[in-house]
Coordinates of C-alpha atoms in Angstrom, one line a residue:
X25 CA 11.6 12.4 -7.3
X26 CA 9.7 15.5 -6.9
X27 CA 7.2 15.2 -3.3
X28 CA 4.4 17.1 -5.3
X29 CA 4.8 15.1 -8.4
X30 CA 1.4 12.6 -8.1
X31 CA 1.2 9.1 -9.0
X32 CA -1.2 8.7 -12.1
X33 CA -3.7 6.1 -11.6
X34 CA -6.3 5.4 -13.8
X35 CA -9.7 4.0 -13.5
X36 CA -11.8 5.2 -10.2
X37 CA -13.7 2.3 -9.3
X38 CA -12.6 0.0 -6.0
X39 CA -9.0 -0.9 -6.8
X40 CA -8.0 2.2 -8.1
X41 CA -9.5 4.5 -5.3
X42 CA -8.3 1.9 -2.6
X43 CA -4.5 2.2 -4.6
X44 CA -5.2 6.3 -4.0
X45 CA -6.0 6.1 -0.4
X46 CA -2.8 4.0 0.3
X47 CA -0.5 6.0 -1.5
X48 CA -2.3 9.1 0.6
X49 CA -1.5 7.2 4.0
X50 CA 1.9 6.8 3.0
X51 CA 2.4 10.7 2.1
X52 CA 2.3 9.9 -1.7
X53 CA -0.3 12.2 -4.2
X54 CA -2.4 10.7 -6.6
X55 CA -4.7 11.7 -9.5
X56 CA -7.3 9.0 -10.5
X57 CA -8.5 9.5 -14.1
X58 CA -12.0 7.7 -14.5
X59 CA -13.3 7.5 -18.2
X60 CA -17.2 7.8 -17.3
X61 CA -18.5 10.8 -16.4
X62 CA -20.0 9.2 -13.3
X63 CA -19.3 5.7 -12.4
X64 CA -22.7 2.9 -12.7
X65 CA -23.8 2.3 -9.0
X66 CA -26.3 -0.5 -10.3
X67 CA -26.5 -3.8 -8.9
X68 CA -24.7 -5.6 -6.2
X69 CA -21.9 -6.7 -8.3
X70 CA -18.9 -7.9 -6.3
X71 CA -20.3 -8.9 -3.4
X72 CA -18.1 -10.9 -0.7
X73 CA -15.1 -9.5 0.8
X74 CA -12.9 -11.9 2.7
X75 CA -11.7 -11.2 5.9
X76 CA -7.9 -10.2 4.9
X77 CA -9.0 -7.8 2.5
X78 CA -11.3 -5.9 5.3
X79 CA -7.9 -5.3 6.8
X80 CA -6.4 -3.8 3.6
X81 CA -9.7 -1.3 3.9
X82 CA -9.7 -1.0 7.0
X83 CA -6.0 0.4 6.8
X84 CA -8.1 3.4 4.3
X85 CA -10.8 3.7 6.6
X86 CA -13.5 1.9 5.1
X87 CA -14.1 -1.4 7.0
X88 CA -15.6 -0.4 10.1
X89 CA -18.9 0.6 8.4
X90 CA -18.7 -2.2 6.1
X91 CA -18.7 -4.5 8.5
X92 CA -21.5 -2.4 10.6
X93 CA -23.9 -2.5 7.5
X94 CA -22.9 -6.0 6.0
X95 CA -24.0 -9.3 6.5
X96 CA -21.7 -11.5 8.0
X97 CA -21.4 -15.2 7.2
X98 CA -18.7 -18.3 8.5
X99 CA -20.4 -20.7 6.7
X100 CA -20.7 -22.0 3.2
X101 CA -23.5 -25.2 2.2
X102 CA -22.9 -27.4 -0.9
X103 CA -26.2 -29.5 -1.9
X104 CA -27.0 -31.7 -4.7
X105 CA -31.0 -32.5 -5.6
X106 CA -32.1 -31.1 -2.3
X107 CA -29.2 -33.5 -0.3
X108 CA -26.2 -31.4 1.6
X109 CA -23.4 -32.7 0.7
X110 CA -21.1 -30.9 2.8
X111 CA -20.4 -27.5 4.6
X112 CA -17.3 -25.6 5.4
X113 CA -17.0 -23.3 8.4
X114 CA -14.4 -20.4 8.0
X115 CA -12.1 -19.4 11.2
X116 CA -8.6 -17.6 11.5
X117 CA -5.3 -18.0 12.8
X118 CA -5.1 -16.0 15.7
X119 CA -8.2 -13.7 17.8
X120 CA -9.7 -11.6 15.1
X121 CA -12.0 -9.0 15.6
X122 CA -12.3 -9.2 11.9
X123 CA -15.3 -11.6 10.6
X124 CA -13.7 -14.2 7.9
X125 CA -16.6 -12.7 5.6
X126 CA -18.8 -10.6 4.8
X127 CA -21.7 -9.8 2.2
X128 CA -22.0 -6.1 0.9
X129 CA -22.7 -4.7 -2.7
X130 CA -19.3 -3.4 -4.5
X131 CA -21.8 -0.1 -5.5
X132 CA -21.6 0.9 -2.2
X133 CA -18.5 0.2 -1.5
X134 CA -17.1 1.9 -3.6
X135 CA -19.4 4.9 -2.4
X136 CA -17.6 4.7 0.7
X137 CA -14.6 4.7 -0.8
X138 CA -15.5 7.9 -3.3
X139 CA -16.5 10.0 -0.1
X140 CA -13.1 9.2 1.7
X141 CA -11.0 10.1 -1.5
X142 CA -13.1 13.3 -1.9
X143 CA -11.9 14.6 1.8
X144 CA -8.1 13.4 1.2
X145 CA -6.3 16.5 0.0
X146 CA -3.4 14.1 -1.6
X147 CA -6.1 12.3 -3.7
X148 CA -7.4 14.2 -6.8
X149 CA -10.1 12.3 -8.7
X150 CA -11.1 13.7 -12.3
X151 CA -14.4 12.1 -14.2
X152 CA -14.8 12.3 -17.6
X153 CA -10.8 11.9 -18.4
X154 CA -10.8 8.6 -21.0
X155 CA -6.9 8.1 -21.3
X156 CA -5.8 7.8 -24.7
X157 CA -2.4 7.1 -24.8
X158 CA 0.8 6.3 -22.1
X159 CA 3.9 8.1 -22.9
X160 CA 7.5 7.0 -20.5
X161 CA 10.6 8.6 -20.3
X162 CA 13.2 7.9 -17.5
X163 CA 11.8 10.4 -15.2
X164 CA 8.2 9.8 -14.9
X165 CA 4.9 8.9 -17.2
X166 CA 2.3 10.8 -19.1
X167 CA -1.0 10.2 -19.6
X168 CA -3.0 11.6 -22.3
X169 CA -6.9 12.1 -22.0
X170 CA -9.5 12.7 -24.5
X171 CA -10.4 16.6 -24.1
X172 CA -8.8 16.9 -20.7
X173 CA -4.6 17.8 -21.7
X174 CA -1.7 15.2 -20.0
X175 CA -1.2 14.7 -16.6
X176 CA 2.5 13.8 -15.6
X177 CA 3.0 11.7 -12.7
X178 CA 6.0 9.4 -11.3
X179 CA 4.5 5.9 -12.1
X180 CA 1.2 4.8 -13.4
X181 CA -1.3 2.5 -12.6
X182 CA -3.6 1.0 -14.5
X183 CA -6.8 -0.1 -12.7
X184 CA -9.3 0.5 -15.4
X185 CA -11.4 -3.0 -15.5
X186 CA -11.3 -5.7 -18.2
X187 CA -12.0 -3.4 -20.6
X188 CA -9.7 -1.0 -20.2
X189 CA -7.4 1.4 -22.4
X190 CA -4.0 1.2 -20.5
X191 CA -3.3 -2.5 -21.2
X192 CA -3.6 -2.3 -24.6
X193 CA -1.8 1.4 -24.6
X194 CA 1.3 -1.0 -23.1
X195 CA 0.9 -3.4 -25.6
X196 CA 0.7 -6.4 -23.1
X197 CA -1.4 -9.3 -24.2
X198 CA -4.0 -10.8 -22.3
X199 CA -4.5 -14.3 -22.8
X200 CA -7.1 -16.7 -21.6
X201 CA -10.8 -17.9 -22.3
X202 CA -14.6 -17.0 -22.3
X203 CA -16.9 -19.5 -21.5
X204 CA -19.6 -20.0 -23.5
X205 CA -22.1 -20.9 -20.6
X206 CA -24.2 -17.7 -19.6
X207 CA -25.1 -17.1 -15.6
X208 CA -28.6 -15.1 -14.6
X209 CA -27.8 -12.9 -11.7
X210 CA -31.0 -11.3 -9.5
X211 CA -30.8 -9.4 -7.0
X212 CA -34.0 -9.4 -5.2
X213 CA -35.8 -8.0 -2.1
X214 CA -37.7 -10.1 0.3
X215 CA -38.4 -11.7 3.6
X216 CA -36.5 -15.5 3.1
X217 CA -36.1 -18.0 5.4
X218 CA -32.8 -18.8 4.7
X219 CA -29.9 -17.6 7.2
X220 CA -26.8 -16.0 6.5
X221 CA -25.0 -18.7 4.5
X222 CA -23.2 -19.0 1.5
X223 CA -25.3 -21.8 -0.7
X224 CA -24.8 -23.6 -3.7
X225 CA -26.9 -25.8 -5.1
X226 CA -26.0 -28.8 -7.9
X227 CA -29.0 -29.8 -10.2
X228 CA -31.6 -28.7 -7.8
X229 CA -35.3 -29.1 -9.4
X230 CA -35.9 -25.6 -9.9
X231 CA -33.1 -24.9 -12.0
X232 CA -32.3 -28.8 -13.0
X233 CA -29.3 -29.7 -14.4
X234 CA -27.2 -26.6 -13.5
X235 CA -26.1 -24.7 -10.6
X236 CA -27.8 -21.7 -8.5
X237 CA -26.2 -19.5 -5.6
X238 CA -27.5 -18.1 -3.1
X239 CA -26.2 -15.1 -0.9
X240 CA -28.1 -12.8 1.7
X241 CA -27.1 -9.3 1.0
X242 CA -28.2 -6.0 3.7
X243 CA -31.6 -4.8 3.3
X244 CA -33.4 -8.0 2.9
X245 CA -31.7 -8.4 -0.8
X246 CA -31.0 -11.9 -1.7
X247 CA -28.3 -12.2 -4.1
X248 CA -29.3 -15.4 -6.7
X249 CA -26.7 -16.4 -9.0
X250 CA -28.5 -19.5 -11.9
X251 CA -26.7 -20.7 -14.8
X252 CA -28.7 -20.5 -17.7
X253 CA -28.5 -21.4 -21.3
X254 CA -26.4 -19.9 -23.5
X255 CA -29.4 -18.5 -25.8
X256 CA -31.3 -16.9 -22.7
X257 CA -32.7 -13.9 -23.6
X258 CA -33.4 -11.3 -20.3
X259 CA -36.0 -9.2 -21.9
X260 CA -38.0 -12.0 -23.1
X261 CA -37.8 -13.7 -19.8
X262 CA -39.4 -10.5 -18.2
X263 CA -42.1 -9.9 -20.8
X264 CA -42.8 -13.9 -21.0
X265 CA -43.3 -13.9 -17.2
X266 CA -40.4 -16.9 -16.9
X267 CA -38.2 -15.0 -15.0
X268 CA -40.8 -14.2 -12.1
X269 CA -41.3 -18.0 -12.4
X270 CA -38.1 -18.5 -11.7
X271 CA -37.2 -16.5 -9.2
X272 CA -40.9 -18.1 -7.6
X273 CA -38.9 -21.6 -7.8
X274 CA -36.8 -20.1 -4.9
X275 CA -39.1 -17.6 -3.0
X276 CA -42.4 -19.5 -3.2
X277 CA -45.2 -17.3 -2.5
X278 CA -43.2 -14.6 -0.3
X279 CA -43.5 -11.3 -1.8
X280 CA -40.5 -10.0 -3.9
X281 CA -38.7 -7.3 -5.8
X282 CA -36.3 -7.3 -8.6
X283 CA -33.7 -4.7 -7.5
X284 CA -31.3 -5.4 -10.7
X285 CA -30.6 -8.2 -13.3
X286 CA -28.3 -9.3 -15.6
X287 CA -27.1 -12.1 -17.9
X288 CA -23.5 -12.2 -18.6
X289 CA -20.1 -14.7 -19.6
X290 CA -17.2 -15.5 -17.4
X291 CA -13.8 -14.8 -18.6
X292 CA -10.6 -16.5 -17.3
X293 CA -7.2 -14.1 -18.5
X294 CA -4.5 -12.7 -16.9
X295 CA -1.8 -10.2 -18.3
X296 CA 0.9 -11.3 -20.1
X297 CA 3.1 -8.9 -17.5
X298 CA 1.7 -6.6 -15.0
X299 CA 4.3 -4.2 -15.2
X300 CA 6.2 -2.3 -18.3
X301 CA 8.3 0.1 -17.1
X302 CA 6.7 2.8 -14.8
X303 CA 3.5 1.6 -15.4
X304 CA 1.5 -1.2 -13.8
X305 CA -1.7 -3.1 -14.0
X306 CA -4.2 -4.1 -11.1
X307 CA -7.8 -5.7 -10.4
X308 CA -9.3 -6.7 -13.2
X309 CA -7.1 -4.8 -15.8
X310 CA -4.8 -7.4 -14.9
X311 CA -6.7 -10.6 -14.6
X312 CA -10.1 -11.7 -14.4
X313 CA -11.7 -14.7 -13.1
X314 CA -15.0 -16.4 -12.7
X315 CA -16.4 -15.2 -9.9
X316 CA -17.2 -18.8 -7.8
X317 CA -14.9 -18.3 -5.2
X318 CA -14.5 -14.7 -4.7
X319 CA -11.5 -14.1 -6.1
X320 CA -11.8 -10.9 -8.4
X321 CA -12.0 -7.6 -6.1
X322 CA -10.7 -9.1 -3.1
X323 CA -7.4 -10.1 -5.0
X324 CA -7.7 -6.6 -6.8
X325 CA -7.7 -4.7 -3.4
X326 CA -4.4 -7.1 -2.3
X327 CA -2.8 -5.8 -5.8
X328 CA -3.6 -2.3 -4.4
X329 CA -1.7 -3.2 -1.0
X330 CA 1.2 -4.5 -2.3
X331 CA 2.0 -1.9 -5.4
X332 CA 1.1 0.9 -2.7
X333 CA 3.9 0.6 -0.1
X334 CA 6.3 -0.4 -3.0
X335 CA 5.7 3.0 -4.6
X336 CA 5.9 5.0 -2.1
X337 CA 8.9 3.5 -0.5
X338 CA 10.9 3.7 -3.8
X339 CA 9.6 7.5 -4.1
X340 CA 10.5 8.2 -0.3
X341 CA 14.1 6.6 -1.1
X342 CA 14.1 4.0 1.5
X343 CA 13.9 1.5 -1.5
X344 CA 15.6 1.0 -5.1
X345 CA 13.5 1.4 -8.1
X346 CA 14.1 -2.6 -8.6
X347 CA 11.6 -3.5 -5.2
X348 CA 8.8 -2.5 -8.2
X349 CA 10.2 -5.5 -9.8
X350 CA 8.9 -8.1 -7.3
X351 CA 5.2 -6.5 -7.9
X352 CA 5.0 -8.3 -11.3
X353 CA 6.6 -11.5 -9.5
X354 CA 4.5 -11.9 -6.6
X355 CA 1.3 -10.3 -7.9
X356 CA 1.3 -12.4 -11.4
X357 CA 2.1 -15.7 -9.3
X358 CA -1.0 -15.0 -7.3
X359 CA -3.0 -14.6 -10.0
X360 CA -1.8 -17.7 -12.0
X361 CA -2.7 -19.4 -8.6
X362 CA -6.5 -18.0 -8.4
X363 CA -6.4 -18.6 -12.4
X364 CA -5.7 -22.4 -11.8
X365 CA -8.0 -22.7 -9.0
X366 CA -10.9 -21.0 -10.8
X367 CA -10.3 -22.6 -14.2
X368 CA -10.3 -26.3 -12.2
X369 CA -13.8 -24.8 -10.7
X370 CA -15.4 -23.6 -13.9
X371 CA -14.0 -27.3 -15.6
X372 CA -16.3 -28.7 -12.6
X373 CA -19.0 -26.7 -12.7
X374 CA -19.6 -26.1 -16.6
X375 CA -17.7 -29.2 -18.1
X376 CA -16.8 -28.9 -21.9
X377 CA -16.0 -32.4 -22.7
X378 CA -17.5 -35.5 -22.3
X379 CA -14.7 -36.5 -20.3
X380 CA -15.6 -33.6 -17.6
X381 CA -18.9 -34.4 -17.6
X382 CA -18.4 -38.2 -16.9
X383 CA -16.3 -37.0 -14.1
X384 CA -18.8 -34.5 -13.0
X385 CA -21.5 -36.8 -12.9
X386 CA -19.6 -39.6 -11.1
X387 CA -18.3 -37.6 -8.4
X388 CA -21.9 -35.8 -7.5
X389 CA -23.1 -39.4 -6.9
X390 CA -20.5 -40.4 -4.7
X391 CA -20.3 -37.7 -2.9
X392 CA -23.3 -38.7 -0.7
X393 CA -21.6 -41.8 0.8
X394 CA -17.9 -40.4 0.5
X395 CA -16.2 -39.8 3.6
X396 CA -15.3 -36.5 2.7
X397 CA -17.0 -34.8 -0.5
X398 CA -14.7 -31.7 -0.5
X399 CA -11.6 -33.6 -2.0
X400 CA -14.3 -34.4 -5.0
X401 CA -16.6 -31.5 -5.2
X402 CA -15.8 -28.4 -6.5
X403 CA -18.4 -25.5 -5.4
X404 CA -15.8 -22.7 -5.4
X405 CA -12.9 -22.9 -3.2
X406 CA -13.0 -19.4 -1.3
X407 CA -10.4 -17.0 -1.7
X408 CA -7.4 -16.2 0.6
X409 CA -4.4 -14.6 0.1
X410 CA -1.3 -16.1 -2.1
X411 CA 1.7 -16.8 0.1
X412 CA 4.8 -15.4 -1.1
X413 CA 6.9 -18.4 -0.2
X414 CA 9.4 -17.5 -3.4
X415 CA 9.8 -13.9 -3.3
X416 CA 12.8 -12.6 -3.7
X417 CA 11.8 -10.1 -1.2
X418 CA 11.0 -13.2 1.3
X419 CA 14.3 -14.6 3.7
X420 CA 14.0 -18.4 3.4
X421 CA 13.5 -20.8 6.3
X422 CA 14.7 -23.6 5.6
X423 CA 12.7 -26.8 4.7
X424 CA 9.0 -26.1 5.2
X425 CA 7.0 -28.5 7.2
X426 CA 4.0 -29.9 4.7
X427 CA 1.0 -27.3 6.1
X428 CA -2.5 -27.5 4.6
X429 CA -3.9 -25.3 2.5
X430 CA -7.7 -26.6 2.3
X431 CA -10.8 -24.2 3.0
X432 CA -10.6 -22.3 6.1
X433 CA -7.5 -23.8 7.5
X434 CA -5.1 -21.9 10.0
X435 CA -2.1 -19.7 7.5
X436 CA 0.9 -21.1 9.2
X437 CA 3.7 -18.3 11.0
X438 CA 6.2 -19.2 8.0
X439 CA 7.9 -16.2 5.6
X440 CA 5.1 -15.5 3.1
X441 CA 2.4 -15.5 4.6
X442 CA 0.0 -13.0 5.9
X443 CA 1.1 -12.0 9.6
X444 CA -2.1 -13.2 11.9
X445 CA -4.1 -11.0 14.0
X446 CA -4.9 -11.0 17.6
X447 CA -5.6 -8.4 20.6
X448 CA -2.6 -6.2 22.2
X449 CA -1.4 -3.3 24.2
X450 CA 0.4 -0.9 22.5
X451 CA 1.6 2.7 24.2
X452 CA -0.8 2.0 27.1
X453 CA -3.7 2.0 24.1
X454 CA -5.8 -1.5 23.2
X455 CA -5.7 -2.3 19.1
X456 CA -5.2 -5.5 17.5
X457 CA -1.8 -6.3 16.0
X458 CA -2.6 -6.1 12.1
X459 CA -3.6 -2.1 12.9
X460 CA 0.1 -1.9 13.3
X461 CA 0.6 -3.0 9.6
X462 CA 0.7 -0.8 7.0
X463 CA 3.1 2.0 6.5
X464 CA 6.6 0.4 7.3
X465 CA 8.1 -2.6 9.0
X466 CA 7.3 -4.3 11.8
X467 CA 9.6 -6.1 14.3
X468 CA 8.3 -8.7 16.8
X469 CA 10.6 -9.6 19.3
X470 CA 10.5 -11.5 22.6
X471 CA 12.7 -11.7 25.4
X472 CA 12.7 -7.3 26.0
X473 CA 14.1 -6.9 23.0
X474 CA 12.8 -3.9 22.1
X475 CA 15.2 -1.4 20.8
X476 CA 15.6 0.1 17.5
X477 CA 17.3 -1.9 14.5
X478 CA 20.3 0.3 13.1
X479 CA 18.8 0.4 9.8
X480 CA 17.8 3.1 7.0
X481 CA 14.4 0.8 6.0
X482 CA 11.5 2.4 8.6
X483 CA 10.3 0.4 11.0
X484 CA 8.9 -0.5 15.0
X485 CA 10.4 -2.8 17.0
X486 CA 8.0 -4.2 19.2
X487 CA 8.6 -6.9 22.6
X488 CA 5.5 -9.5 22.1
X489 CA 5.7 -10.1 25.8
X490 CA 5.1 -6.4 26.4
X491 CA 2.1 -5.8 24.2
X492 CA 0.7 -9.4 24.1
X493 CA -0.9 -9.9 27.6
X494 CA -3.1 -12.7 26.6
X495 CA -0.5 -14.9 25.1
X496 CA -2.4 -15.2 21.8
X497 CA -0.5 -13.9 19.1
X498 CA 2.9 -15.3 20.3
X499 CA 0.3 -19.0 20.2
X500 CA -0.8 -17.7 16.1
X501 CA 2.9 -17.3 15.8
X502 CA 4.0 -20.3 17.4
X503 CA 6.9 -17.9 18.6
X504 CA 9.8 -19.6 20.8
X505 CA 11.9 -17.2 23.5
X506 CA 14.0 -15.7 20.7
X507 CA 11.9 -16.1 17.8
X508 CA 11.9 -12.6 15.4
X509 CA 9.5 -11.8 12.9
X510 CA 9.7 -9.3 10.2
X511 CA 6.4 -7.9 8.9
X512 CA 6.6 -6.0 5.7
X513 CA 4.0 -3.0 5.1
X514 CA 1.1 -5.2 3.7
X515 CA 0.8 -7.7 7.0
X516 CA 3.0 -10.6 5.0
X517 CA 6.1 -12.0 7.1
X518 CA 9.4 -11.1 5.0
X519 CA 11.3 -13.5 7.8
X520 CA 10.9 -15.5 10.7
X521 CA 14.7 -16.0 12.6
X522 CA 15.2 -18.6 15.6
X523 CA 16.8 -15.9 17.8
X524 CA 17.4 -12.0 17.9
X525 CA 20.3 -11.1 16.1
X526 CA 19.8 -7.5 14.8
X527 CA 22.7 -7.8 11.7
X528 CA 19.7 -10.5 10.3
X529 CA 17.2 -8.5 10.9
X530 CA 18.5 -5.5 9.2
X531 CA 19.5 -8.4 6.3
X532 CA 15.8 -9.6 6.1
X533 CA 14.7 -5.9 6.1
X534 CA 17.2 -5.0 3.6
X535 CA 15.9 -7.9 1.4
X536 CA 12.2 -7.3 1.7
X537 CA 13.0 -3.7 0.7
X538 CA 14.6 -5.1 -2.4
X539 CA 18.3 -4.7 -1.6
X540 CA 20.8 -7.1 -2.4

């Protein structure tokens, strides 16, 4: 493949730039086709970006000032009529300096993210460019736009919303549901007294029987999520005066300002394949959720990560054209897993039968006396990131011991899972260990084993006893004396071996690279 030939990727809002920027770290061109003529910077949108996805941005440059200018939160509240029911506290495995969330509009965002594309030559960005129609041959893909010629690239990506033209273009289905229900969204400026929490509220009296979220945004904006009647009409809210009477259900008499809202359905799909041939789907082109929970941009920006280093290590030639496979695998697994735990939520939250609703019902009221309302009550169960315990690309452990998986709990050292973070020493300079992530394999070692692996797959060997002065990450790691772990590009462990042996090392590398 061609060095100059650019990877087509169309649709310039957050997944597709952030898919741009990686492939730009990694040496690779890319030309972002965006239908609009300017993208809509209304409203806050996405709002909450969990804490392993602020590495995936940080990796493009983008973190640092959200984190700087967003609200951070460790703390979600479930109430029912005024009572808490119960509240979740988020921590990490390892010493993050990362915070496990934070609250910033998508809009700017994805400002951020326009600005850092703009002043990366390898990243061409082209408004106005609706594709209509997807040509493959065995050498590359075309992309044909309305008024603005074809532009030929390697591989294509589709990252053009829900909405978009290259799903259908690749005639993959995209099954699923819309809920009938309707959900108010405000976001309002004003001096509240509520901190820096994620809250939901069941059947509170200002919005009784149904649900209302609340999120504190930067700039005193207060995001307000209500669930409304399917037949609410927005405009005659305003003019009637019921919408200021709503939002004066929350705020009381404390001055306010609408900043944006909107009434809109929740859709559960996801694509029949997220690959056909050169061309790929990601974010919401490829699935969409309801939104309790999180799950849509932050698993959009991970579908970013792990197509990015695939590409450009099959177009580098340290990888066969089949590692592309194992981006449909592990990317459609993960979102069958958000699209169970989201569909379960909506069932909770918006019950269609009477069956649901019984159930509903009955578990709201026991909740106040159960010993531990989270196994009954379903609020939203926060995102984090799939573990890719099946991959092919993952070297298997053996039997696994039973870890949990509930709310906020600690992502165990095991092949699959994301790598955890923690303070080190590396060339004399301090960083944190998932900084080293992101552009090719990583090694840990212990014992001064530190040389470099005879292999053709790039990577760093590095001695955890050398740049781990704390003791920290080889605690996250639960590392023994000889303990090795492989760390593919995107922070997830492709292997954890009892003891340094280099020929399996290079196997695990060889595997995670997509090698026999």
């Amino acid at each position: 493949m061609s060095d100059s030939e650019p990877v087509v990727v169309v649709g310039a809002g957050p997944v597709g730039l952030v898919t741009a920027l990686l492939l730009a770290r990694h040496g690779v061109p890319a030309v972002v086709l965006e239908a609009a003529a300017r993208r809509d910077v209304s409203g806050s949108r996405a709002i909450c970006f969990q804490r392993d996805v602020l590495d995936v941005l940080d990796r493009v440059g983008c973190a640092e000032p959200m984190i700087e200018r967003g609200v951070t939160w460790t703390t979600g509240r479930t109430y029912h009529r005024g009572d808490e029911l119960f509240a979740v506290t988020f921590t990490g495995a390892g010493q993050s300096a990362v915070p496990p969330w934070i609250n910033i509009s998508q809009a700017e965002v994805e400002a951020r993210l326009r600005d850092l594309a703009a002043a990366e030559p390898l990243v061409d960005v082209r408004y106005g460019h609706r594709v209509s129609g997807v040509r493959q041959d065995e050498e590359g893909v075309e992309a044909r736009t309305e008024g603005g010629g074809t532009v030929r690239g390697t591989h294509l990506v589709g990252a053009d919303g829900g909405h978009g033209a290259v799903r259908e273009l690749l005639g993959i289905g995209f099954p699923g549901s819309t809920f009938t229900d309707r959900f108010l969204i405000c976001d309002i400026r004003a001096d509240l007294p509520f901190p820096s929490e994620r809250r939901f509220y069941f059947d509170p009296e200002w919005n009784p029987g149904r649900q209302v979220l609340v999120h504190q945004c930067p700039d005193r904006t207060w995001r307000i999520d209500w669930q409304v009647p399917a037949d609410l009409d927005l405009d005659a809210e305003r003019g009637s005066g019921a919408l200021d009477a709503r939002i004066r259900r929350i705020t009381g008499d404390v001055p306010y300002e609408i900043v944006w809202a909107t009434v809109y359905r929740f859709h559960e799909r996801c694509a029949a394949a997220f690959a056909s041939g050169r061309a790929f789907l990601a974010g919401d082109a490829a699935h969409l959720y309801a939104p309790f929970g999180a799950r849509g941009l932050n698993s959009g920006v991970q579908d970013a990560e792990n197509l990015a280093w695939k590409l450009a290590f099959v177009r580098r030639g340290w990888a066969p054209e089949g590692l592309l496979r194992s981006y449909d695998t592990e990317r459609r697994a993960a979102a069958e897993e958000n699209l169970r735990v989201t569909t379960r939520t909506m069932e909770f939250l918006v019950p269609r039968t009477a069956r649901q609703r019984a159930r509903r019902a009955e578990a709201l009221e026991a909740a106040r006396t159960h010993p531990d309302p989270r196994t009954i009550i379903d609020s939203g169960r926060l995102a984090e990131p799939f573990w890719y315990l099946d991959s092919p690309l993952t070297t298997p452990a053996g039997p696994l011991e039973d870890f949990p998986r509930g709310p906020g709990a600690a992502r165990p050292p095991v092949p699959g899972v994301l790598c955890p973070d923690g303070p080190c020493v590396v060339d004399g300079e301090p960083t944190r260990l998932r900084r080293l992530f992101g552009t090719r394999f990583v090694v840990l070692t212990q014992g001064g084993h530190a040389e470099r692996l005879p292999t053709d797959v790039p990577h760093r060997v590095h001695a955890l006893d050398a740049i781990d002065a704390e003791g920290s990450l080889r605690t996250a790691l639960r590392s023994g004396p000889g303990t090795v772990h492989v760390v593919r590009p995107d922070g997830h462990l492709a292997a954890v071996l009892p003891s340094y042996d280099p020929a399996a090392a290079v196997a695990a590398l060889h595997r995670a690279c997509g090698r026999a």
